[in-house]
PDB file of C-alpha atoms and ligand atoms in Angstrom:
ATOM      1  CA  MET Z 231      14.272 -13.316 -13.135  1.00 91.00           C
ATOM      2  CA  THR Z 232      13.018  -9.801 -12.492  1.00 95.00           C
ATOM      3  CA  LEU Z 233      10.810  -8.894  -9.542  1.00 97.00           C
ATOM      4  CA  GLU Z 234       7.869  -8.717 -11.922  1.00 97.00           C
ATOM      5  CA  GLN Z 235       8.568 -12.235 -13.190  1.00 97.00           C
ATOM      6  CA  ARG Z 236       9.045 -13.616  -9.692  1.00 97.00           C
ATOM      7  CA  TYR Z 237       5.771 -12.101  -8.506  1.00 98.00           C
ATOM      8  CA  ALA Z 238       3.929 -13.350 -11.595  1.00 98.00           C
ATOM      9  CA  ALA Z 239       5.250 -16.870 -10.932  1.00 97.00           C
ATOM     10  CA  ILE Z 240       4.061 -16.718  -7.308  1.00 98.00           C
ATOM     11  CA  GLU Z 241       0.628 -15.481  -8.355  1.00 98.00           C
ATOM     12  CA  LYS Z 242       0.428 -18.328 -10.843  1.00 98.00           C
ATOM     13  CA  ASP Z 243       1.414 -20.876  -8.197  1.00 98.00           C
ATOM     14  CA  VAL Z 244      -1.162 -19.470  -5.785  1.00 98.00           C
ATOM     15  CA  ARG Z 245      -3.877 -19.722  -8.445  1.00 98.00           C
ATOM     16  CA  ALA Z 246      -2.866 -23.299  -9.299  1.00 98.00           C
ATOM     17  CA  SER Z 247      -2.799 -24.290  -5.641  1.00 98.00           C
ATOM     18  CA  CYS Z 248      -6.243 -22.774  -5.069  1.00 98.00           C
ATOM     19  CA  GLU Z 249      -7.626 -24.552  -8.100  1.00 98.00           C
ATOM     20  CA  ALA Z 250      -6.171 -27.872  -6.939  1.00 98.00           C
ATOM     21  CA  CYS Z 251      -7.938 -27.621  -3.575  1.00 97.00           C
ATOM     22  CA  GLY Z 252     -11.147 -26.037  -4.802  1.00 98.00           C
ATOM     23  CA  ARG Z 253     -10.596 -22.578  -3.404  1.00 98.00           C
ATOM     24  CA  ASP Z 254     -11.233 -19.207  -5.029  1.00 98.00           C
ATOM     25  CA  SER Z 255      -7.841 -17.527  -5.450  1.00 97.00           C
ATOM     26  CA  ARG Z 256      -9.432 -14.159  -4.628  1.00 97.00           C
ATOM     27  CA  GLU Z 257      -9.625 -15.438  -1.028  1.00 97.00           C
ATOM     28  CA  VAL Z 258      -5.818 -15.426  -0.796  1.00 98.00           C
ATOM     29  CA  THR Z 259      -3.891 -12.174  -0.432  1.00 98.00           C
ATOM     30  CA  ILE Z 260      -0.177 -12.212  -1.168  1.00 98.00           C
ATOM     31  CA  VAL Z 261       1.478  -9.842   1.291  1.00 98.00           C
ATOM     32  CA  GLY Z 262       4.848  -8.775  -0.097  1.00 98.00           C
ATOM     33  CA  VAL Z 263       7.217  -8.607   2.865  1.00 98.00           C
ATOM     34  CA  SER Z 264       9.370  -5.601   2.019  1.00 98.00           C
ATOM     35  CA  LYS Z 265      11.263  -5.416   5.332  1.00 98.00           C
ATOM     36  CA  THR Z 266      14.668  -5.896   3.692  1.00 97.00           C
ATOM     37  CA  VAL Z 267      14.235  -3.569   0.719  1.00 98.00           C
ATOM     38  CA  ASP Z 268      14.072   0.141   0.080  1.00 98.00           C
ATOM     39  CA  LEU Z 269      11.514   2.403  -1.587  1.00 98.00           C
ATOM     40  CA  ASP Z 270      12.743   1.725  -5.114  1.00 98.00           C
ATOM     41  CA  ALA Z 271      11.995  -1.998  -4.782  1.00 98.00           C
ATOM     42  CA  VAL Z 272       8.594  -1.203  -3.275  1.00 98.00           C
ATOM     43  CA  GLU Z 273       7.880   0.992  -6.270  1.00 98.00           C
ATOM     44  CA  GLU Z 274       8.905  -1.826  -8.601  1.00 98.00           C
ATOM     45  CA  ALA Z 275       6.648  -4.220  -6.697  1.00 98.00           C
ATOM     46  CA  ILE Z 276       3.699  -1.847  -6.977  1.00 98.00           C
ATOM     47  CA  ALA Z 277       4.243  -1.693 -10.728  1.00 98.00           C
ATOM     48  CA  ALA Z 278       4.298  -5.510 -10.750  1.00 98.00           C
ATOM     49  CA  GLY Z 279       0.912  -5.608  -8.996  1.00 98.00           C
ATOM     50  CA  VAL Z 280       1.757  -5.913  -5.288  1.00 98.00           C
ATOM     51  CA  HIS Z 281      -0.525  -3.755  -3.165  1.00 98.00           C
ATOM     52  CA  ASP Z 282      -0.202  -5.396   0.249  1.00 98.00           C
ATOM     53  CA  PHE Z 283       3.145  -4.993   1.979  1.00 99.00           C
ATOM     54  CA  GLY Z 284       4.450  -6.404   5.251  1.00 98.00           C
ATOM     55  CA  GLU Z 285       6.933  -4.655   7.538  1.00 98.00           C
ATOM     56  CA  ASN Z 286       8.349  -5.767  10.877  1.00 98.00           C
ATOM     57  CA  ARG Z 287       9.772  -2.491  12.175  1.00 98.00           C
ATOM     58  CA  PRO Z 288       7.467   0.355  13.205  1.00 98.00           C
ATOM     59  CA  GLU Z 289       9.701   3.193  11.924  1.00 98.00           C
ATOM     60  CA  GLU Z 290      10.134   1.463   8.608  1.00 98.00           C
ATOM     61  CA  LEU Z 291       6.417   0.838   8.258  1.00 98.00           C
ATOM     62  CA  ALA Z 292       5.778   4.530   8.963  1.00 98.00           C
ATOM     63  CA  ARG Z 293       8.414   5.653   6.461  1.00 98.00           C
ATOM     64  CA  LYS Z 294       7.154   3.427   3.671  1.00 98.00           C
ATOM     65  CA  TYR Z 295       3.524   4.234   4.458  1.00 98.00           C
ATOM     66  CA  GLU Z 296       4.277   7.941   4.106  1.00 98.00           C
ATOM     67  CA  ALA Z 297       5.995   7.270   0.766  1.00 98.00           C
ATOM     68  CA  PHE Z 298       3.165   5.059  -0.535  1.00 98.00           C
ATOM     69  CA  PRO Z 299       0.006   5.855   1.453  1.00 98.00           C
ATOM     70  CA  GLY Z 300      -2.241   4.341  -1.203  1.00 98.00           C
ATOM     71  CA  GLU Z 301      -0.925   0.813  -0.596  1.00 98.00           C
ATOM     72  CA  ARG Z 302      -1.927  -1.496   2.266  1.00 98.00           C
ATOM     73  CA  TRP Z 303       0.732  -1.794   4.968  1.00 98.00           C
ATOM     74  CA  HIS Z 304       0.665  -4.801   7.285  1.00 99.00           C
ATOM     75  CA  PHE Z 305       2.605  -4.891  10.537  1.00 98.00           C
ATOM     76  CA  ILE Z 306       4.081  -8.374  11.053  1.00 98.00           C
ATOM     77  CA  GLY Z 307       6.852  -7.696  13.576  1.00 97.00           C
ATOM     78  CA  ASN Z 308       7.340  -8.065  17.259  1.00 96.00           C
ATOM     79  CA  ILE Z 309       5.284  -5.417  19.081  1.00 97.00           C
ATOM     80  CA  GLN Z 310       7.000  -2.948  21.385  1.00 96.00           C
ATOM     81  CA  SER Z 311       4.598  -0.891  23.396  1.00 97.00           C
ATOM     82  CA  ARG Z 312       6.281   2.481  23.012  1.00 96.00           C
ATOM     83  CA  LYS Z 313       6.468   2.116  19.225  1.00 98.00           C
ATOM     84  CA  LEU Z 314       2.829   1.202  18.676  1.00 98.00           C
ATOM     85  CA  SER Z 315       1.927   4.804  17.893  1.00 98.00           C
ATOM     86  CA  SER Z 316       3.900   4.490  14.627  1.00 98.00           C
ATOM     87  CA  VAL Z 317       1.816   1.488  13.674  1.00 98.00           C
ATOM     88  CA  VAL Z 318      -1.779   2.100  14.780  1.00 98.00           C
ATOM     89  CA  GLY Z 319      -3.695   3.915  12.079  1.00 96.00           C
ATOM     90  CA  ARG Z 320      -1.031   3.285   9.442  1.00 98.00           C
ATOM     91  CA  ALA Z 321      -1.208  -0.497   9.419  1.00 98.00           C
ATOM     92  CA  CYS Z 322      -4.297  -1.873   7.714  1.00 98.00           C
ATOM     93  CA  LEU Z 323      -3.738  -4.987   9.820  1.00 98.00           C
ATOM     94  CA  ILE Z 324      -1.468  -5.877  12.740  1.00 98.00           C
ATOM     95  CA  HIS Z 325      -0.677  -9.609  12.420  1.00 98.00           C
ATOM     96  CA  SER Z 326       1.400 -10.060  15.547  1.00 98.00           C
ATOM     97  CA  LEU Z 327      -0.693  -9.192  18.597  1.00 98.00           C
ATOM     98  CA  TYR Z 328      -0.610 -11.684  21.440  1.00 98.00           C
ATOM     99  CA  THR Z 329      -0.774  -9.882  24.773  1.00 98.00           C
ATOM    100  CA  LEU Z 330      -3.670  -8.130  26.480  1.00 98.00           C
ATOM    101  CA  SER Z 331      -1.518  -5.148  27.471  1.00 98.00           C
ATOM    102  CA  HIS Z 332      -0.636  -4.477  23.817  1.00 98.00           C
ATOM    103  CA  ALA Z 333      -4.281  -4.943  22.828  1.00 98.00           C
ATOM    104  CA  GLU Z 334      -5.277  -2.336  25.406  1.00 98.00           C
ATOM    105  CA  LYS Z 335      -2.624   0.086  24.169  1.00 98.00           C
ATOM    106  CA  ILE Z 336      -3.748  -0.398  20.555  1.00 98.00           C
ATOM    107  CA  ASP Z 337      -7.330   0.199  21.700  1.00 98.00           C
ATOM    108  CA  ARG Z 338      -6.395   3.493  23.374  1.00 98.00           C
ATOM    109  CA  LEU Z 339      -4.375   4.719  20.381  1.00 98.00           C
ATOM    110  CA  ALA Z 340      -7.099   3.732  17.931  1.00 98.00           C
ATOM    111  CA  CYS Z 341      -9.710   5.404  20.097  1.00 98.00           C
ATOM    112  CA  GLY Z 342      -7.623   8.600  20.013  1.00 98.00           C
ATOM    113  CA  LEU Z 343      -7.585   8.471  16.214  1.00 98.00           C
ATOM    114  CA  GLY Z 344     -11.278   7.657  16.023  1.00 98.00           C
ATOM    115  CA  ILE Z 345     -10.673   4.376  14.216  1.00 98.00           C
ATOM    116  CA  VAL Z 346     -11.040   0.664  14.773  1.00 98.00           C
ATOM    117  CA  GLN Z 347      -7.702  -1.128  14.340  1.00 98.00           C
ATOM    118  CA  ASP Z 348      -7.857  -4.529  12.645  1.00 98.00           C
ATOM    119  CA  VAL Z 349      -5.584  -7.147  14.199  1.00 98.00           C
ATOM    120  CA  LEU Z 350      -4.769 -10.852  14.062  1.00 98.00           C
ATOM    121  CA  ILE Z 351      -3.729 -12.848  17.103  1.00 98.00           C
ATOM    122  CA  GLU Z 352      -0.369 -14.564  16.684  1.00 98.00           C
ATOM    123  CA  VAL Z 353      -0.401 -18.145  17.918  1.00 98.00           C
ATOM    124  CA  ASN Z 354       2.770 -19.911  19.017  1.00 95.00           C
ATOM    125  CA  ASP Z 355       3.386 -23.043  16.981  1.00 81.00           C
ATOM    126  CA  GLY Z 356       4.924 -24.787  19.983  1.00 79.00           C
ATOM    127  CA  GLU Z 357       8.294 -25.212  18.296  1.00 69.00           C
ATOM    128  CA  GLU Z 358      11.193 -22.811  18.319  1.00 69.00           C
ATOM    129  CA  ASN Z 359       9.330 -19.511  18.136  1.00 71.00           C
ATOM    130  CA  LYS Z 360       9.023 -17.471  21.275  1.00 81.00           C
ATOM    131  CA  GLN Z 361       6.301 -15.135  20.065  1.00 92.00           C
ATOM    132  CA  GLY Z 362       2.625 -15.861  20.108  1.00 97.00           C
ATOM    133  CA  VAL Z 363      -0.045 -16.864  22.554  1.00 97.00           C
ATOM    134  CA  GLN Z 364      -0.234 -20.509  23.572  1.00 96.00           C
ATOM    135  CA  PRO Z 365      -3.271 -22.219  22.068  1.00 96.00           C
ATOM    136  CA  ASP Z 366      -4.758 -22.934  25.494  1.00 96.00           C
ATOM    137  CA  GLU Z 367      -4.659 -19.228  26.371  1.00 97.00           C
ATOM    138  CA  LEU Z 368      -6.174 -18.002  23.120  1.00 98.00           C
ATOM    139  CA  PHE Z 369      -9.831 -18.124  24.068  1.00 98.00           C
ATOM    140  CA  GLU Z 370      -9.332 -15.945  27.126  1.00 98.00           C
ATOM    141  CA  LEU Z 371      -7.405 -13.384  25.075  1.00 98.00           C
ATOM    142  CA  LEU Z 372     -10.127 -13.339  22.418  1.00 98.00           C
ATOM    143  CA  MET Z 373     -12.792 -12.740  25.066  1.00 98.00           C
ATOM    144  CA  GLU Z 374     -10.744  -9.892  26.529  1.00 98.00           C
ATOM    145  CA  CYS Z 375     -10.147  -8.325  23.109  1.00 98.00           C
ATOM    146  CA  ASN Z 376     -13.863  -8.576  22.464  1.00 97.00           C
ATOM    147  CA  ARG Z 377     -14.402  -5.989  25.200  1.00 97.00           C
ATOM    148  CA  LEU Z 378     -12.151  -3.438  23.439  1.00 98.00           C
ATOM    149  CA  SER Z 379     -14.313  -1.386  21.116  1.00 97.00           C
ATOM    150  CA  ASN Z 380     -11.452   0.026  18.983  1.00 98.00           C
ATOM    151  CA  VAL Z 381      -9.752  -3.312  18.293  1.00 98.00           C
ATOM    152  CA  ARG Z 382     -11.260  -5.786  15.844  1.00 98.00           C
ATOM    153  CA  VAL Z 383      -9.818  -9.310  15.828  1.00 98.00           C
ATOM    154  CA  CYS Z 384     -10.082 -10.591  12.243  1.00 98.00           C
ATOM    155  CA  GLY Z 385      -8.291 -13.913  12.583  1.00 98.00           C
ATOM    156  CA  LEU Z 386      -5.111 -15.728  13.516  1.00 98.00           C
ATOM    157  CA  MET Z 387      -1.491 -15.737  12.415  1.00 98.00           C
ATOM    158  CA  THR Z 388       1.334 -18.197  12.910  1.00 97.00           C
ATOM    159  CA  MET Z 389       4.901 -18.880  11.827  1.00 95.00           C
ATOM    160  CA  ALA Z 390       5.974 -22.426  11.108  1.00 94.00           C
ATOM    161  CA  ALA Z 391       9.409 -23.637  12.101  1.00 89.00           C
ATOM    162  CA  ARG Z 392      11.759 -23.588   9.150  1.00 87.00           C
ATOM    163  CA  GLY Z 393      13.035 -26.739   7.548  1.00 86.00           C
ATOM    164  CA  SER Z 394      10.334 -29.353   7.322  1.00 92.00           C
ATOM    165  CA  LEU Z 395       7.404 -28.848   4.963  1.00 95.00           C
ATOM    166  CA  ALA Z 396       5.530 -31.691   6.673  1.00 95.00           C
ATOM    167  CA  GLU Z 397       5.841 -29.902  10.010  1.00 94.00           C
ATOM    168  CA  ALA Z 398       4.821 -26.616   8.426  1.00 95.00           C
ATOM    169  CA  ARG Z 399       1.719 -28.284   7.005  1.00 97.00           C
ATOM    170  CA  ALA Z 400       0.849 -29.648  10.459  1.00 96.00           C
ATOM    171  CA  THR Z 401       1.329 -26.193  12.021  1.00 96.00           C
ATOM    172  CA  PHE Z 402      -0.989 -24.632   9.424  1.00 97.00           C
ATOM    173  CA  SER Z 403      -3.593 -27.341   9.787  1.00 98.00           C
ATOM    174  CA  ASP Z 404      -3.485 -26.905  13.580  1.00 97.00           C
ATOM    175  CA  LEU Z 405      -4.109 -23.165  13.205  1.00 98.00           C
ATOM    176  CA  ARG Z 406      -7.187 -23.742  11.062  1.00 98.00           C
ATOM    177  CA  ILE Z 407      -8.564 -26.311  13.495  1.00 98.00           C
ATOM    178  CA  LEU Z 408      -7.880 -23.936  16.395  1.00 98.00           C
ATOM    179  CA  ARG Z 409      -9.713 -21.164  14.550  1.00 98.00           C
ATOM    180  CA  ASP Z 410     -12.722 -23.415  13.969  1.00 98.00           C
ATOM    181  CA  THR Z 411     -12.730 -24.453  17.624  1.00 98.00           C
ATOM    182  CA  MET Z 412     -12.568 -20.801  18.724  1.00 98.00           C
ATOM    183  CA  ARG Z 413     -15.462 -19.878  16.442  1.00 97.00           C
ATOM    184  CA  ASP Z 414     -17.653 -22.531  18.052  1.00 97.00           C
ATOM    185  CA  LYS Z 415     -16.588 -21.565  21.534  1.00 97.00           C
ATOM    186  CA  LEU Z 416     -17.160 -17.852  20.897  1.00 98.00           C
ATOM    187  CA  ALA Z 417     -20.611 -18.578  19.502  1.00 96.00           C
ATOM    188  CA  ARG Z 418     -21.482 -20.686  22.567  1.00 97.00           C
ATOM    189  CA  ASN Z 419     -20.390 -17.732  24.709  1.00 97.00           C
ATOM    190  CA  GLY Z 420     -22.640 -15.325  22.858  1.00 96.00           C
ATOM    191  CA  VAL Z 421     -19.913 -13.662  20.769  1.00 96.00           C
ATOM    192  CA  ASP Z 422     -21.272 -13.626  17.229  1.00 92.00           C
ATOM    193  CA  ASP Z 423     -19.396 -10.656  15.752  1.00 92.00           C
ATOM    194  CA  MET Z 424     -15.866 -12.117  15.698  1.00 95.00           C
ATOM    195  CA  PRO Z 425     -15.831 -14.311  12.593  1.00 90.00           C
ATOM    196  CA  LEU Z 426     -12.048 -14.891  12.552  1.00 97.00           C
ATOM    197  CA  HIS Z 427     -12.059 -15.317   8.779  1.00 97.00           C
ATOM    198  CA  GLU Z 428      -8.383 -14.474   8.240  1.00 98.00           C
ATOM    199  CA  LEU Z 429      -5.579 -17.027   8.564  1.00 98.00           C
ATOM    200  CA  SER Z 430      -2.167 -15.429   7.984  1.00 98.00           C
ATOM    201  CA  MET Z 431       0.234 -18.317   7.449  1.00 98.00           C
ATOM    202  CA  GLY Z 432       2.908 -19.318   4.966  1.00 98.00           C
ATOM    203  CA  MET Z 433       6.129 -17.594   3.884  1.00 97.00           C
ATOM    204  CA  SER Z 434       8.487 -17.915   0.888  1.00 97.00           C
ATOM    205  CA  ASP Z 435       9.472 -21.506   1.640  1.00 96.00           C
ATOM    206  CA  ASP Z 436       6.092 -22.860   2.647  1.00 97.00           C
ATOM    207  CA  TYR Z 437       3.217 -20.739   1.300  1.00 98.00           C
ATOM    208  CA  LEU Z 438       2.142 -23.520  -1.030  1.00 97.00           C
ATOM    209  CA  GLU Z 439       1.659 -25.739   2.030  1.00 97.00           C
ATOM    210  CA  ALA Z 440      -0.495 -23.091   3.696  1.00 98.00           C
ATOM    211  CA  ILE Z 441      -3.063 -22.576   0.952  1.00 98.00           C
ATOM    212  CA  PRO Z 442      -4.626 -26.063   1.073  1.00 98.00           C
ATOM    213  CA  GLN Z 443      -4.837 -25.625   4.862  1.00 98.00           C
ATOM    214  CA  GLY Z 444      -6.918 -22.457   4.480  1.00 98.00           C
ATOM    215  CA  ALA Z 445      -4.489 -19.526   4.455  1.00 98.00           C
ATOM    216  CA  THR Z 446      -6.156 -16.266   3.433  1.00 98.00           C
ATOM    217  CA  MET Z 447      -2.886 -14.323   3.648  1.00 98.00           C
ATOM    218  CA  VAL Z 448       0.573 -15.535   2.764  1.00 98.00           C
ATOM    219  CA  ARG Z 449       3.535 -13.355   3.778  1.00 98.00           C
ATOM    220  CA  VAL Z 450       6.160 -13.646   1.072  1.00 98.00           C
ATOM    221  CA  GLY Z 451       9.460 -11.785   1.308  1.00 98.00           C
ATOM    222  CA  ARG Z 452      12.518 -13.332  -0.307  1.00 98.00           C
ATOM    223  CA  ALA Z 453      10.640 -15.122  -3.097  1.00 98.00           C
ATOM    224  CA  ILE Z 454       9.462 -11.712  -4.343  1.00 98.00           C
ATOM    225  CA  PHE Z 455      12.297  -9.381  -3.400  1.00 98.00           C
ATOM    226  CA  SER Z 456      15.474 -11.451  -3.497  1.00 97.00           C
ATOM    227  CA  ASP Z 457      17.329 -11.875  -6.802  1.00 91.00           C
ATOM    228  CA  ASP Z 458      18.960 -15.094  -5.710  1.00 88.00           C
ATOM    229  CA  TYR Z 459      16.018 -16.828  -4.049  1.00 89.00           C
ATOM    230  CA  ALA Z 460      15.951 -20.394  -5.396  1.00 79.00           C
ATOM    231  CA  ARG Z 461      12.407 -21.526  -6.101  1.00 70.00           C
TER     232      ARG Z 461
HETATM  233  C1  PLP M 775      10.357 -11.919   7.247  1.00 58.94           C
HETATM  234  C2  PLP M 775       8.997 -12.438   7.542  1.00 58.94           C
HETATM  235  C3  PLP M 775       8.235 -13.063   6.534  1.00 58.94           C
HETATM  236  C4  PLP M 775       8.745 -13.312   5.134  1.00 58.94           C
HETATM  237  O1  PLP M 775       9.749 -14.296   5.145  1.00 58.94           O
HETATM  238  P1  PLP M 775      10.375 -14.872   3.781  1.00 58.94           P
HETATM  239  O2  PLP M 775      10.961 -16.161   4.192  1.00 58.94           O
HETATM  240  O3  PLP M 775      11.355 -13.855   3.316  1.00 58.94           O
HETATM  241  O4  PLP M 775       9.242 -15.032   2.821  1.00 58.94           O
HETATM  242  C5  PLP M 775       6.959 -13.480   6.865  1.00 58.94           C
HETATM  243  N1  PLP M 775       6.458 -13.310   8.103  1.00 58.94           N
HETATM  244  C6  PLP M 775       7.151 -12.726   9.084  1.00 58.94           C
HETATM  245  C7  PLP M 775       6.534 -12.568  10.419  1.00 58.94           C
HETATM  246  C8  PLP M 775       8.452 -12.278   8.836  1.00 58.94           C
HETATM  247  O5  PLP M 775       9.141 -11.697   9.829  1.00 58.94           O
END
């Protein structure tokens, strides 16, 4: 299959999955994770209809953003403080924020650019991943981010452990429940301008598990960009 055919098949699957669970497929953005490919493949993906791209290295995000500034570039990688200046202002959304010190740095950089930086908070799924805030520390982080006027928290992100689709489904369901709990708790604490509508969850192997659980963004790399990815 060509990239165009692979992407068309994923779009079709996303539509079918949305239909099966009564969701509007326009609520689900497919983020093409281009971290392993070069500009020519990005160009091919744009021609195939991909307009949201995910990168996990700041320099690479900056390079691809400069090559294709009209597309939406998502930062999905581990945050390093001294490299945030490559990301803030270029990334339409940072999916992987989970510490207050990084939130404060993003706030300062965004303030310097005169923008508000959209972010998601990455939540640890409690399995093998090291990144992400623990669920019981999320509320405090949200309240602290709420004080930062140049950071807007739009929702939550998680990564499921690889291997078991049943476990992935449970991880995704947990994230949605956590989001709903946070919404209620924020409202009770007088925070009514942090709707947390985005749930970034699901990758090549498990995005079809994430959609019925409420994913609004799926981050798909190999299934779009790899010639030998077995569907
Ligand atoms: C690489 C990566 C993806 C995409 O993974 P695939 O299995 O290639 O779809 C999604 N999210 C994050 C955070 C990644 O690092």
